[in-house]
């Protein structure tokens, strides 16, 4: 074999280097890989399945989602693993339960050893990857793998204030920049920021609220919706932005994964004037018993807020309908999976409004999941129990990628997964009062299995309270069976604690 | 904020400007801004109060100025008060020696990581 001269060696080395640079530079221009479908996730924050007409709510809140469901796969018993944004979103993205991924505090992050388990990293550069997360806590989570996102919008991109330019400038430290600006420098709370920052925080709040006040118009007489940090926005503009971004993704020439985490119908509920007239009915939901630990708001106030929430859902549903119609006309739905879901639900019961806190009732955990497959024309209904930890394994399956390591979730039925595992337990975790870096000792846990659901309060006073409900026959969770069916309670309790012990064992060697 | 305090000393407080009371007066002006700002942020945490926050801003700051500025003028004239504040200021200045270089080094790191 002829020996390689120095000149030839330099040529080869130069060509290799040039080739590797060129492949990186040309990556965005790669040709469309028609074997891989596009994946679009539209997540509506705090959208409870229990408030959608699709799932049997008596008010007609979601006619457009209902129509979309007629050519999609509808999951009827889909649960979030967390009852607020950080825990729920992190579970969807990592495929893990909160007691494993560790992001169970407001604005918390996924444990470093699990950061690479996410759709952006695992789908890889075969996909053009996009993110727009209006909720800053969700934005922090995706910021952890900022370098894996090809186009990552600021949470304020389609809001009524200028976007946070610092996030674009400090790309390698996006998480820190985001936390520093939102939680400290421009914090409008006054209790969490350092005293010196409260002047900047005050000026920020004054600017934002004056702006929001100025936006009050005939369309929004009671003010516009506001994202976290009080940033005002119009749902119309945000959904117009979603359409614009999807059109842009369609044009860029390769399969894409896009995740839109949209803030509405999250509190504060401020529907447009034409939607404020809806639901002037006498609808009165079942009166729930008191919470075993907490007491709170009067029933009348909860009813008023419930109606506002339902109206906000109706407006968001309308915007979603317009978006689907436009995407249908453009042919986007012929080659894309479109997933409609939420990160957690919302409660208006037992003196409590909203989500999070010690409330793991159905309204807070039962979330919608509707998946439209490319060219799907018929509706399919799935009644198996599913968890939002199943989203990541399912995404990887439909993208033809290897299964994710360490995940708790499974591929969804109808998307390559087992049709139904009747013995599967579905867990949800609220561990805001526990440390991410130690075994969980103070938490509220729930486990849904077969027809029943157990809720366990650990580390709170009074100690070791349990609730047991027959969800199939008592979906409103009115009758606590904990004292009536002690045998079943003990069986479910043992299974729940066995899984918690397994999760806590992660810390055994630290 | 420091520029604002200096500006006040060259305008509103010009008549009473002297080096002896500058330190105490500046701290009081600073507190007259910080305390109402923090207090009001804590008072208005509810989304539903946003229009009240906006409509009451002028009144709030007028009252804060009406209380804060006379205090900034007259309290430094009380000897024990002046000594107390100067004592606090002397002890706090050490934090500037810590924070300023740390902030400067941090800024260099941030720029190095993100821009170059």
Coordinates of C-alpha atoms in Angstrom, one line a residue:
Chain A
X1 CA 0.0 0.0 0.0
X2 CA 1.4 3.4 -1.0
X3 CA 2.6 5.5 1.9
X4 CA 0.6 8.7 2.6
X5 CA 2.6 11.8 1.8
X6 CA 2.6 14.8 4.1
X7 CA 0.8 16.8 1.5
X8 CA -1.9 14.1 1.1
X9 CA -2.3 13.8 4.8
X10 CA -2.9 17.6 5.1
X11 CA -5.4 17.4 2.2
X12 CA -7.3 14.6 3.9
X13 CA -7.2 16.3 7.3
X14 CA -8.4 19.6 5.8
X15 CA -11.2 17.9 3.9
X16 CA -12.3 16.1 7.0
X17 CA -12.4 19.3 9.1
X18 CA -14.2 21.2 6.3
X19 CA -16.6 18.4 6.0
X20 CA -17.4 18.3 9.6
X21 CA -17.9 22.1 9.8
X22 CA -20.0 22.0 6.6
X23 CA -22.3 19.3 8.0
X24 CA -22.9 21.4 11.1
X25 CA -23.6 24.5 9.1
X26 CA -25.7 22.8 6.6
X27 CA -27.7 21.0 9.2
X28 CA -30.6 23.4 9.2
X29 CA -30.8 23.0 5.4
X30 CA -31.1 19.2 5.5
X31 CA -33.7 17.7 3.1
X32 CA -37.0 16.7 4.4
X33 CA -37.0 13.2 5.8
X34 CA -40.5 12.0 4.9
X35 CA -40.2 8.8 6.9
X36 CA -40.3 10.8 10.1
X37 CA -43.6 12.6 11.0
X38 CA -43.7 16.1 12.5
X39 CA -44.8 16.2 16.1
X40 CA -46.7 19.2 17.5
X41 CA -47.6 19.4 21.2
X42 CA -50.1 22.0 22.2
X43 CA -50.3 22.2 26.0
X44 CA -53.0 24.4 27.5
X45 CA -51.9 25.2 31.1
X46 CA -54.2 24.2 33.9
X47 CA -56.8 22.7 31.6
X48 CA -58.8 20.2 33.6
X49 CA -60.5 17.4 31.7
X50 CA -63.3 17.6 34.2
X51 CA -64.3 21.0 32.7
X52 CA -64.4 19.9 29.0
X53 CA -67.6 18.9 27.3
X54 CA -65.5 16.3 25.5
X55 CA -65.2 14.4 28.9
X56 CA -68.9 14.9 29.8
X57 CA -68.9 18.4 31.6
X58 CA -72.5 19.7 31.4
X59 CA -71.4 23.1 30.0
X60 CA -70.5 23.3 26.4
X61 CA -67.0 24.6 27.0
X62 CA -65.1 22.8 24.2
X63 CA -67.1 22.4 20.9
X64 CA -64.0 22.8 18.8
X65 CA -61.9 20.3 20.8
X66 CA -64.9 18.0 20.6
X67 CA -64.8 18.4 16.7
X68 CA -61.1 17.8 16.7
X69 CA -61.5 14.7 18.8
X70 CA -63.8 13.2 16.1
X71 CA -60.7 12.5 14.0
X72 CA -58.3 11.8 16.8
X73 CA -57.5 9.3 19.6
X74 CA -59.1 10.4 22.8
X75 CA -57.7 9.2 26.2
X76 CA -60.4 9.2 28.8
X77 CA -58.5 8.4 31.9
X78 CA -55.3 10.4 31.5
X79 CA -53.6 11.7 34.6
X80 CA -50.8 14.2 35.3
X81 CA -48.1 13.0 37.7
X82 CA -48.1 16.4 39.3
X83 CA -50.7 19.0 40.3
X84 CA -48.9 22.1 39.2
X85 CA -46.7 23.2 36.3
X86 CA -43.2 22.3 37.3
X87 CA -44.0 18.8 38.5
X88 CA -46.5 18.0 35.8
X89 CA -44.5 19.4 32.9
X90 CA -41.2 17.8 34.1
X91 CA -43.1 14.4 34.2
X92 CA -44.3 14.8 30.7
X93 CA -40.9 15.8 29.4
X94 CA -38.8 13.2 31.3
X95 CA -41.3 10.3 31.3
X96 CA -40.6 10.1 35.1
X97 CA -42.6 10.6 38.2
X98 CA -41.8 13.7 40.3
X99 CA -40.2 11.6 43.1
X100 CA -37.6 10.5 40.5
X101 CA -37.0 13.6 38.3
X102 CA -37.0 15.8 41.4
X103 CA -38.6 18.9 39.9
X104 CA -41.4 19.2 42.4
X105 CA -41.0 22.7 43.7
X106 CA -42.2 25.9 42.0
X107 CA -39.6 26.8 39.4
X108 CA -37.6 23.6 40.3
X109 CA -35.3 21.8 37.8
X110 CA -34.8 18.2 36.8
X111 CA -32.0 16.3 38.7
X112 CA -28.8 16.6 36.7
X113 CA -28.5 12.8 36.1
X114 CA -31.9 12.8 34.3
X115 CA -31.6 16.1 32.3
X116 CA -30.7 14.2 29.1
X117 CA -33.9 12.3 29.2
X118 CA -36.1 14.7 27.3
X119 CA -37.7 14.8 23.8
X120 CA -35.3 17.4 22.5
X121 CA -32.2 15.4 23.3
X122 CA -33.6 12.0 22.4
X123 CA -35.2 13.0 19.1
X124 CA -31.8 14.4 18.2
X125 CA -30.8 16.4 15.2
X126 CA -32.9 14.4 12.8
X127 CA -35.6 16.7 14.0
X128 CA -35.7 20.5 13.9
X129 CA -36.7 21.2 17.5
X130 CA -38.8 24.2 18.6
X131 CA -40.0 25.5 22.0
X132 CA -42.3 28.3 23.1
X133 CA -43.3 28.0 26.7
X134 CA -45.4 30.9 28.0
X135 CA -45.2 29.6 31.6
X136 CA -41.8 30.6 32.9
X137 CA -41.6 27.6 35.2
X138 CA -42.0 25.3 32.2
X139 CA -39.5 27.5 30.3
X140 CA -36.9 26.9 33.1
X141 CA -37.2 23.1 32.5
X142 CA -36.6 23.3 28.7
X143 CA -33.8 25.9 29.4
X144 CA -31.9 23.0 31.0
X145 CA -31.2 21.7 27.5
X146 CA -31.3 25.0 25.7
X147 CA -28.5 23.8 23.4
X148 CA -30.7 21.0 22.1
X149 CA -33.4 23.5 20.9
X150 CA -33.0 24.9 17.4
X151 CA -35.5 27.7 17.9
X152 CA -36.4 28.6 21.5
X153 CA -38.7 31.6 21.9
X154 CA -38.8 33.8 25.0
X155 CA -41.9 33.1 27.2
X156 CA -43.0 36.7 26.4
X157 CA -42.7 36.4 22.6
X158 CA -46.4 36.9 21.8
X159 CA -47.3 38.9 24.9
X160 CA -48.0 42.6 25.1
X161 CA -44.6 43.5 26.5
X162 CA -41.3 43.3 24.8
X163 CA -39.6 39.9 25.0
X164 CA -36.8 39.3 27.5
X165 CA -33.8 40.1 25.3
X166 CA -31.4 38.9 28.0
X167 CA -32.6 35.3 27.3
X168 CA -31.4 35.6 23.7
X169 CA -28.2 37.2 24.7
X170 CA -27.3 34.8 27.5
X171 CA -28.0 31.6 25.5
X172 CA -25.5 29.4 27.4
X173 CA -26.9 30.5 30.8
X174 CA -30.5 30.7 29.9
X175 CA -31.8 29.0 33.0
X176 CA -29.8 31.2 35.3
X177 CA -30.7 34.3 33.3
X178 CA -34.4 33.4 33.4
X179 CA -34.4 32.7 37.1
X180 CA -32.3 35.8 37.9
X181 CA -34.5 38.1 36.0
X182 CA -37.9 36.6 36.9
X183 CA -37.3 35.6 40.5
X184 CA -34.9 38.3 41.7
X185 CA -34.2 41.3 39.5
X186 CA -37.6 42.0 38.1
X187 CA -39.6 40.1 40.7
X188 CA -42.9 41.7 41.5
X189 CA -43.5 39.7 44.6
X190 CA -41.7 41.9 47.2
X191 CA -41.2 38.9 49.4
X192 CA -38.9 36.7 47.5
X193 CA -36.6 39.3 45.9
X194 CA -33.7 41.0 47.8
X195 CA -34.6 44.4 49.1
X196 CA -32.4 46.3 46.7
X197 CA -34.2 44.6 43.8
X198 CA -37.6 45.7 45.0
X199 CA -37.1 49.1 43.4
X200 CA -36.5 47.5 40.0
X201 CA -39.3 45.0 40.8
X202 CA -41.6 47.8 41.7
X203 CA -40.8 49.8 38.5
X204 CA -41.4 46.6 36.5
X205 CA -44.7 45.9 38.2
X206 CA -45.8 49.5 37.7
X207 CA -44.9 49.4 34.0
X208 CA -46.6 46.0 33.4
X209 CA -49.8 46.8 35.3
X210 CA -50.1 50.3 33.7
X211 CA -49.7 48.6 30.3
X212 CA -52.3 45.9 31.2
X213 CA -54.6 48.7 32.5
X214 CA -54.2 50.6 29.2
X215 CA -55.2 47.5 27.3
X216 CA -58.6 47.3 29.0
X217 CA -60.9 47.9 26.2
X218 CA -64.4 47.1 25.0
X219 CA -63.0 43.6 24.2
X220 CA -61.4 43.1 27.7
X221 CA -63.3 45.4 30.1
X222 CA -62.1 43.4 33.1
X223 CA -58.5 43.2 31.9
X224 CA -56.5 40.8 29.7
X225 CA -55.3 37.4 30.7
X226 CA -51.9 37.6 32.4
X227 CA -49.0 35.1 32.3
X228 CA -46.7 34.5 35.2
X229 CA -45.0 37.7 36.4
X230 CA -48.3 39.5 35.5
X231 CA -47.4 39.9 31.8
X232 CA -50.6 40.7 29.9
X233 CA -51.5 38.9 26.7
X234 CA -54.3 38.3 24.2
X235 CA -55.1 34.7 23.5
X236 CA -55.9 35.8 19.9
X237 CA -52.3 37.0 19.5
X238 CA -50.8 34.0 21.1
X239 CA -52.6 31.6 18.8
X240 CA -51.9 33.7 15.8
X241 CA -48.2 33.3 16.9
X242 CA -48.6 29.6 17.2
X243 CA -49.9 29.4 13.6
X244 CA -47.1 31.7 12.4
X245 CA -44.5 29.5 14.1
X246 CA -45.9 26.2 12.7
X247 CA -46.0 27.7 9.2
X248 CA -42.4 28.7 9.6
X249 CA -41.5 25.2 10.8
X250 CA -43.3 23.7 7.8
X251 CA -41.1 25.9 5.5
X252 CA -37.7 25.0 7.1
X253 CA -37.5 21.7 5.2
X254 CA -37.0 18.9 7.8
X255 CA -39.2 17.0 10.2
X256 CA -39.8 19.0 13.3
X257 CA -40.8 18.7 16.9
X258 CA -42.6 21.6 18.4
X259 CA -43.8 22.2 21.9
X260 CA -46.2 25.1 22.6
X261 CA -46.9 25.5 26.3
X262 CA -49.7 28.1 26.3
X263 CA -50.7 29.9 29.5
X264 CA -54.5 30.0 29.1
X265 CA -56.9 29.0 30.7
X266 CA -54.6 29.4 33.8
X267 CA -55.6 31.9 36.5
X268 CA -56.4 34.9 36.3
X269 CA -59.5 34.0 34.3
X270 CA -60.1 37.0 32.1
X271 CA -62.2 35.9 29.0
X272 CA -62.9 38.4 26.2
X273 CA -66.2 40.4 26.6
X274 CA -68.1 38.2 24.1
X275 CA -67.3 35.1 26.2
X276 CA -68.2 36.7 29.5
X277 CA -71.9 36.3 28.6
X278 CA -71.6 32.5 28.4
X279 CA -72.9 30.0 31.0
X280 CA -75.3 32.3 32.8
X281 CA -77.0 29.1 34.0
X282 CA -77.9 27.6 37.3
X283 CA -75.3 24.9 37.1
X284 CA -74.3 23.8 40.6
X285 CA -71.7 21.1 40.9
X286 CA -71.9 18.5 43.7
X287 CA -71.0 20.1 47.1
X288 CA -67.8 18.4 48.3
X289 CA -66.8 17.6 51.8
X290 CA -64.1 19.6 53.6
X291 CA -60.4 18.9 53.0
X292 CA -58.9 16.8 55.8
X293 CA -56.2 19.4 56.6
X294 CA -57.0 22.8 55.0
X295 CA -60.0 25.1 55.0
X296 CA -60.5 28.1 52.7
X297 CA -62.7 30.0 50.3
X298 CA -66.5 30.4 50.4
X299 CA -68.6 28.3 48.0
X300 CA -70.1 31.3 46.2
X301 CA -66.8 32.7 45.3
X302 CA -65.7 29.3 43.9
X303 CA -68.8 29.1 41.8
X304 CA -68.2 32.6 40.3
X305 CA -64.5 31.7 39.6
X306 CA -65.6 28.4 38.1
X307 CA -67.8 30.2 35.6
X308 CA -65.0 32.6 34.6
X309 CA -62.7 29.6 34.2
X310 CA -65.3 27.8 32.0
X311 CA -65.6 31.0 29.8
X312 CA -61.9 31.3 29.5
X313 CA -61.8 27.7 28.3
X314 CA -64.5 28.4 25.8
X315 CA -62.5 31.3 24.3
X316 CA -59.3 29.2 24.2
X317 CA -61.3 26.4 22.6
X318 CA -62.4 28.9 19.9
X319 CA -58.8 30.0 19.2
X320 CA -57.8 26.3 19.1
X321 CA -60.6 25.6 16.6
X322 CA -59.4 28.4 14.3
X323 CA -55.8 27.1 14.5
X324 CA -56.9 23.5 13.6
X325 CA -58.9 24.8 10.7
X326 CA -55.9 26.8 9.3
X327 CA -53.6 23.8 9.8
X328 CA -56.1 21.5 8.1
X329 CA -56.3 23.9 5.1
X330 CA -52.5 24.1 4.9
X331 CA -52.2 20.3 4.9
X332 CA -50.1 20.3 8.1
X333 CA -52.3 17.6 9.7
X334 CA -51.6 15.2 6.8
X335 CA -48.0 14.6 8.0
X336 CA -48.1 15.6 11.6
X337 CA -49.0 14.2 15.0
X338 CA -50.8 16.9 16.9
X339 CA -51.1 16.3 20.6
X340 CA -53.4 18.4 22.8
X341 CA -52.9 18.0 26.5
X342 CA -52.3 19.9 29.7
X343 CA -49.8 19.9 32.6
X344 CA -52.4 19.7 35.4
X345 CA -56.0 20.5 36.1
X346 CA -57.8 23.1 38.2
X347 CA -60.0 22.8 41.3
X348 CA -63.0 24.7 42.6
X349 CA -63.9 22.6 45.6
X350 CA -63.4 22.0 49.3
X351 CA -62.6 25.7 49.8
X352 CA -59.8 25.7 47.3
X353 CA -59.3 27.5 44.0
X354 CA -56.5 26.6 41.5
X355 CA -53.9 23.9 41.6
X356 CA -50.9 22.8 43.6
X357 CA -51.0 22.6 47.4
X358 CA -52.3 19.5 49.2
X359 CA -55.0 18.7 46.7
X360 CA -54.7 15.6 44.5
X361 CA -58.4 15.3 43.6
X362 CA -59.6 14.4 40.1
X363 CA -60.1 18.0 38.9
X364 CA -56.4 18.7 39.5
X365 CA -55.0 15.5 38.0
X366 CA -57.4 14.4 35.3
X367 CA -56.1 16.1 32.2
X368 CA -57.1 15.9 28.5
X369 CA -55.1 13.9 26.0
X370 CA -56.2 14.0 22.4
X371 CA -53.8 12.9 19.7
X372 CA -54.4 13.4 16.0
X373 CA -52.3 11.1 13.8
X374 CA -51.4 12.0 10.2
X375 CA -54.4 11.7 8.0
X376 CA -56.6 10.3 10.8
X377 CA -60.3 10.6 9.9
X378 CA -62.0 8.5 12.6
X379 CA -62.2 8.8 16.3
X380 CA -60.7 6.2 18.6
X381 CA -61.4 6.1 22.3
X382 CA -59.0 4.7 24.9
X383 CA -60.3 3.9 28.4
X384 CA -57.2 2.5 29.9
X385 CA -55.5 4.4 32.7
X386 CA -52.6 6.5 31.3
X387 CA -50.1 8.9 32.8
X388 CA -48.5 12.0 31.3
X389 CA -45.2 10.2 31.9
X390 CA -46.3 8.1 28.8
X391 CA -45.9 11.1 26.5
X392 CA -42.1 10.8 26.1
X393 CA -41.9 7.0 25.3
X394 CA -44.8 7.5 22.8
X395 CA -43.1 10.4 21.1
X396 CA -39.9 8.4 20.7
X397 CA -41.9 5.4 19.4
X398 CA -43.7 7.4 16.7
X399 CA -40.5 9.1 15.7
X400 CA -38.8 5.7 15.3
X401 CA -36.3 6.4 18.0
X402 CA -34.8 4.1 20.7
X403 CA -36.7 3.9 24.0
X404 CA -35.8 6.4 26.6
X405 CA -33.7 5.1 29.6
X406 CA -35.0 5.2 33.2
X407 CA -38.5 6.2 32.4
X408 CA -41.6 5.3 34.4
X409 CA -44.0 5.9 31.5
X410 CA -45.0 3.4 28.8
X411 CA -45.9 3.8 25.1
X412 CA -49.6 4.7 24.9
X413 CA -52.1 2.2 23.8
X414 CA -53.0 2.7 20.1
X415 CA -49.4 4.1 19.5
X416 CA -47.5 0.9 19.7
X417 CA -48.0 0.2 23.4
X418 CA -49.8 -2.7 25.0
X419 CA -53.5 -2.4 24.6
X420 CA -54.3 -2.3 28.3
X421 CA -52.7 -3.3 31.5
X422 CA -55.6 -3.5 34.0
X423 CA -53.2 -3.8 37.0
X424 CA -51.2 -0.6 36.2
X425 CA -51.0 1.9 39.0
X426 CA -51.0 5.6 38.1
X427 CA -49.2 7.8 40.6
X428 CA -49.3 11.6 41.3
X429 CA -47.0 13.4 43.7
X430 CA -47.1 16.7 45.5
X431 CA -43.8 17.1 47.4
X432 CA -43.4 20.9 47.6
X433 CA -42.4 20.6 51.2
X434 CA -39.7 18.0 50.7
X435 CA -36.1 18.5 49.5
X436 CA -35.1 17.5 46.0
X437 CA -31.8 16.2 47.4
X438 CA -33.1 13.9 50.1
X439 CA -35.7 11.0 50.4
X440 CA -39.3 12.3 50.3
X441 CA -40.8 12.4 53.8
X442 CA -43.4 15.1 53.6
X443 CA -45.7 14.8 50.6
X444 CA -49.2 14.1 49.4
X445 CA -49.3 11.1 47.1
X446 CA -52.1 9.5 45.1
X447 CA -52.4 6.2 43.3
X448 CA -55.2 5.3 40.9
X449 CA -55.6 1.6 40.3
X450 CA -58.5 -0.4 38.9
X451 CA -61.6 1.5 40.0
X452 CA -60.2 3.1 43.1
X453 CA -57.9 5.9 44.1
X454 CA -55.9 6.4 47.4
X455 CA -54.6 9.8 48.6
X456 CA -52.0 9.7 51.4
X457 CA -50.8 12.7 53.4
X458 CA -47.4 12.1 54.8
X459 CA -45.6 14.3 57.3
X460 CA -48.5 16.7 57.8
X461 CA -50.5 17.3 60.9
X462 CA -52.6 15.4 61.8
X463 CA -50.3 12.5 60.9
X464 CA -51.0 9.8 58.2
X465 CA -54.4 10.7 56.8
X466 CA -55.7 8.6 54.0
X467 CA -58.6 9.0 51.6
X468 CA -60.0 6.2 49.5
X469 CA -62.5 6.7 46.7
X470 CA -64.3 4.5 44.2
X471 CA -63.7 6.8 41.2
X472 CA -65.8 4.7 38.8
X473 CA -68.9 5.0 41.0
X474 CA -68.1 8.2 42.8
X475 CA -66.2 10.4 40.3
X476 CA -66.8 13.5 42.5
X477 CA -64.9 11.9 45.4
X478 CA -67.7 12.5 47.8
X479 CA -67.5 9.4 50.0
X480 CA -64.2 8.6 51.7
X481 CA -64.0 4.8 52.0
X482 CA -60.9 4.8 54.1
X483 CA -62.7 3.6 57.2
X484 CA -65.2 1.4 55.4
X485 CA -62.9 -0.7 53.2
X486 CA -59.8 -1.1 55.4
X487 CA -58.6 -4.2 53.6
X488 CA -58.5 -2.4 50.2
X489 CA -57.0 0.7 51.9
X490 CA -54.1 -1.3 53.3
X491 CA -53.5 -3.2 50.1
X492 CA -53.3 0.1 48.1
X493 CA -51.3 1.8 50.9
X494 CA -48.7 -1.0 50.8
X495 CA -48.3 -0.8 47.1
X496 CA -48.0 3.0 47.1
X497 CA -45.4 3.0 49.9
X498 CA -43.4 0.2 48.2
X499 CA -43.1 2.5 45.1
X500 CA -42.2 5.5 47.3
X501 CA -39.5 3.4 49.0
X502 CA -38.1 2.4 45.7
X503 CA -37.9 6.0 44.6
X504 CA -36.3 7.1 47.9
X505 CA -33.6 4.4 47.4
X506 CA -32.2 6.7 44.7
X507 CA -30.7 8.6 47.6
X508 CA -29.3 5.5 49.4
X509 CA -25.8 5.8 48.0
X510 CA -25.5 9.6 48.2
Chain B
X1 CA -30.3 55.0 43.0
X2 CA -27.0 56.6 44.1
X3 CA -27.2 59.0 41.3
X4 CA -30.7 59.9 42.4
X5 CA -29.5 60.6 45.9
X6 CA -26.7 62.8 44.7
X7 CA -29.2 64.6 42.4
X8 CA -31.4 65.3 45.4
X9 CA -28.5 66.6 47.4
X10 CA -27.7 69.0 44.6
X11 CA -31.3 70.2 44.1
X12 CA -33.9 69.7 46.8
X13 CA -31.4 69.5 49.7
X14 CA -29.0 72.1 48.3
X15 CA -29.8 74.7 51.0
X16 CA -29.0 72.3 53.8
X17 CA -26.1 70.6 52.0
X18 CA -23.3 69.8 54.3
X19 CA -20.9 66.9 54.6
X20 CA -21.8 66.1 58.2
X21 CA -25.4 65.1 57.5
X22 CA -25.0 63.7 54.0
X23 CA -24.4 60.1 55.0
X24 CA -27.5 59.8 57.3
X25 CA -29.7 61.8 55.0
X26 CA -28.8 59.6 52.0
X27 CA -29.6 56.4 54.0
X28 CA -33.0 57.9 55.0
X29 CA -33.8 58.8 51.4
X30 CA -32.9 55.3 50.4
X31 CA -35.2 53.9 53.0
X32 CA -37.9 56.3 52.1
X33 CA -37.9 54.7 48.6
X34 CA -37.2 51.1 49.5
X35 CA -39.7 50.7 52.3
X36 CA -42.8 52.0 50.4
X37 CA -41.7 50.0 47.3
X38 CA -41.4 46.7 49.2
X39 CA -44.5 47.4 51.3
X40 CA -46.6 48.1 48.2
X41 CA -45.4 45.0 46.4
X42 CA -46.3 42.9 49.4
X43 CA -49.7 44.6 49.7
X44 CA -50.7 44.0 46.1
X45 CA -49.9 40.3 45.4
X46 CA -53.4 39.5 44.1
X47 CA -54.1 39.7 40.4
X48 CA -57.5 41.1 41.0
X49 CA -56.1 44.2 42.7
X50 CA -54.1 45.3 39.7
X51 CA -56.3 48.3 38.7
X52 CA -56.3 49.5 42.4
X53 CA -52.5 49.3 42.3
X54 CA -52.4 51.5 39.2
X55 CA -54.9 54.0 40.3
X56 CA -53.4 54.5 43.8
X57 CA -49.8 54.9 42.7
X58 CA -49.6 58.8 42.8
X59 CA -51.3 59.0 46.2
X60 CA -49.0 56.3 47.6
X61 CA -45.8 58.0 46.5
X62 CA -47.1 61.4 47.5
X63 CA -47.7 60.2 51.0
X64 CA -44.3 58.3 51.0
X65 CA -42.6 61.6 50.0
X66 CA -44.5 63.7 52.5
X67 CA -43.4 61.4 55.3
X68 CA -39.9 60.4 54.0
X69 CA -38.5 63.7 52.9
X70 CA -39.1 65.7 56.1
X71 CA -37.7 62.7 58.0
X72 CA -34.6 62.8 55.8
X73 CA -34.2 66.5 56.6
X74 CA -34.9 66.5 60.3
X75 CA -33.7 63.2 61.7
X76 CA -30.0 63.7 60.8
X77 CA -30.1 66.7 63.1
X78 CA -30.7 64.5 66.1
X79 CA -27.3 63.6 67.3
X80 CA -27.8 60.0 68.7
X81 CA -29.8 59.2 65.5
X82 CA -27.1 60.5 63.3
X83 CA -24.5 58.4 65.2
X84 CA -26.6 55.3 65.0
X85 CA -27.0 55.6 61.2
X86 CA -23.4 56.4 60.6
X87 CA -22.4 53.4 62.7
X88 CA -24.6 51.2 60.6
X89 CA -23.2 52.7 57.4
X90 CA -19.6 52.2 58.6
X91 CA -20.3 48.5 59.3
X92 CA -22.2 47.9 56.1
X93 CA -19.6 49.3 53.8
X94 CA -17.6 46.0 54.1
X95 CA -20.3 44.4 51.9
X96 CA -19.5 46.8 49.1
X97 CA -15.9 45.5 49.2
X98 CA -17.2 42.0 48.9
X99 CA -20.1 42.5 46.4
X100 CA -18.4 44.8 43.9
X101 CA -15.5 42.6 43.0
X102 CA -17.6 39.4 43.1
X103 CA -20.2 41.1 40.8
X104 CA -17.4 42.3 38.5
X105 CA -15.9 38.8 38.3
X106 CA -19.3 37.3 37.7
X107 CA -20.0 39.7 34.9
X108 CA -16.8 38.8 33.2
X109 CA -17.6 35.1 33.4
X110 CA -21.1 35.6 32.1
X111 CA -19.9 37.6 29.1
X112 CA -17.1 35.1 28.5
X113 CA -19.5 32.1 28.5
X114 CA -22.1 33.7 26.3
X115 CA -20.6 36.2 24.0
X116 CA -17.1 35.0 23.2

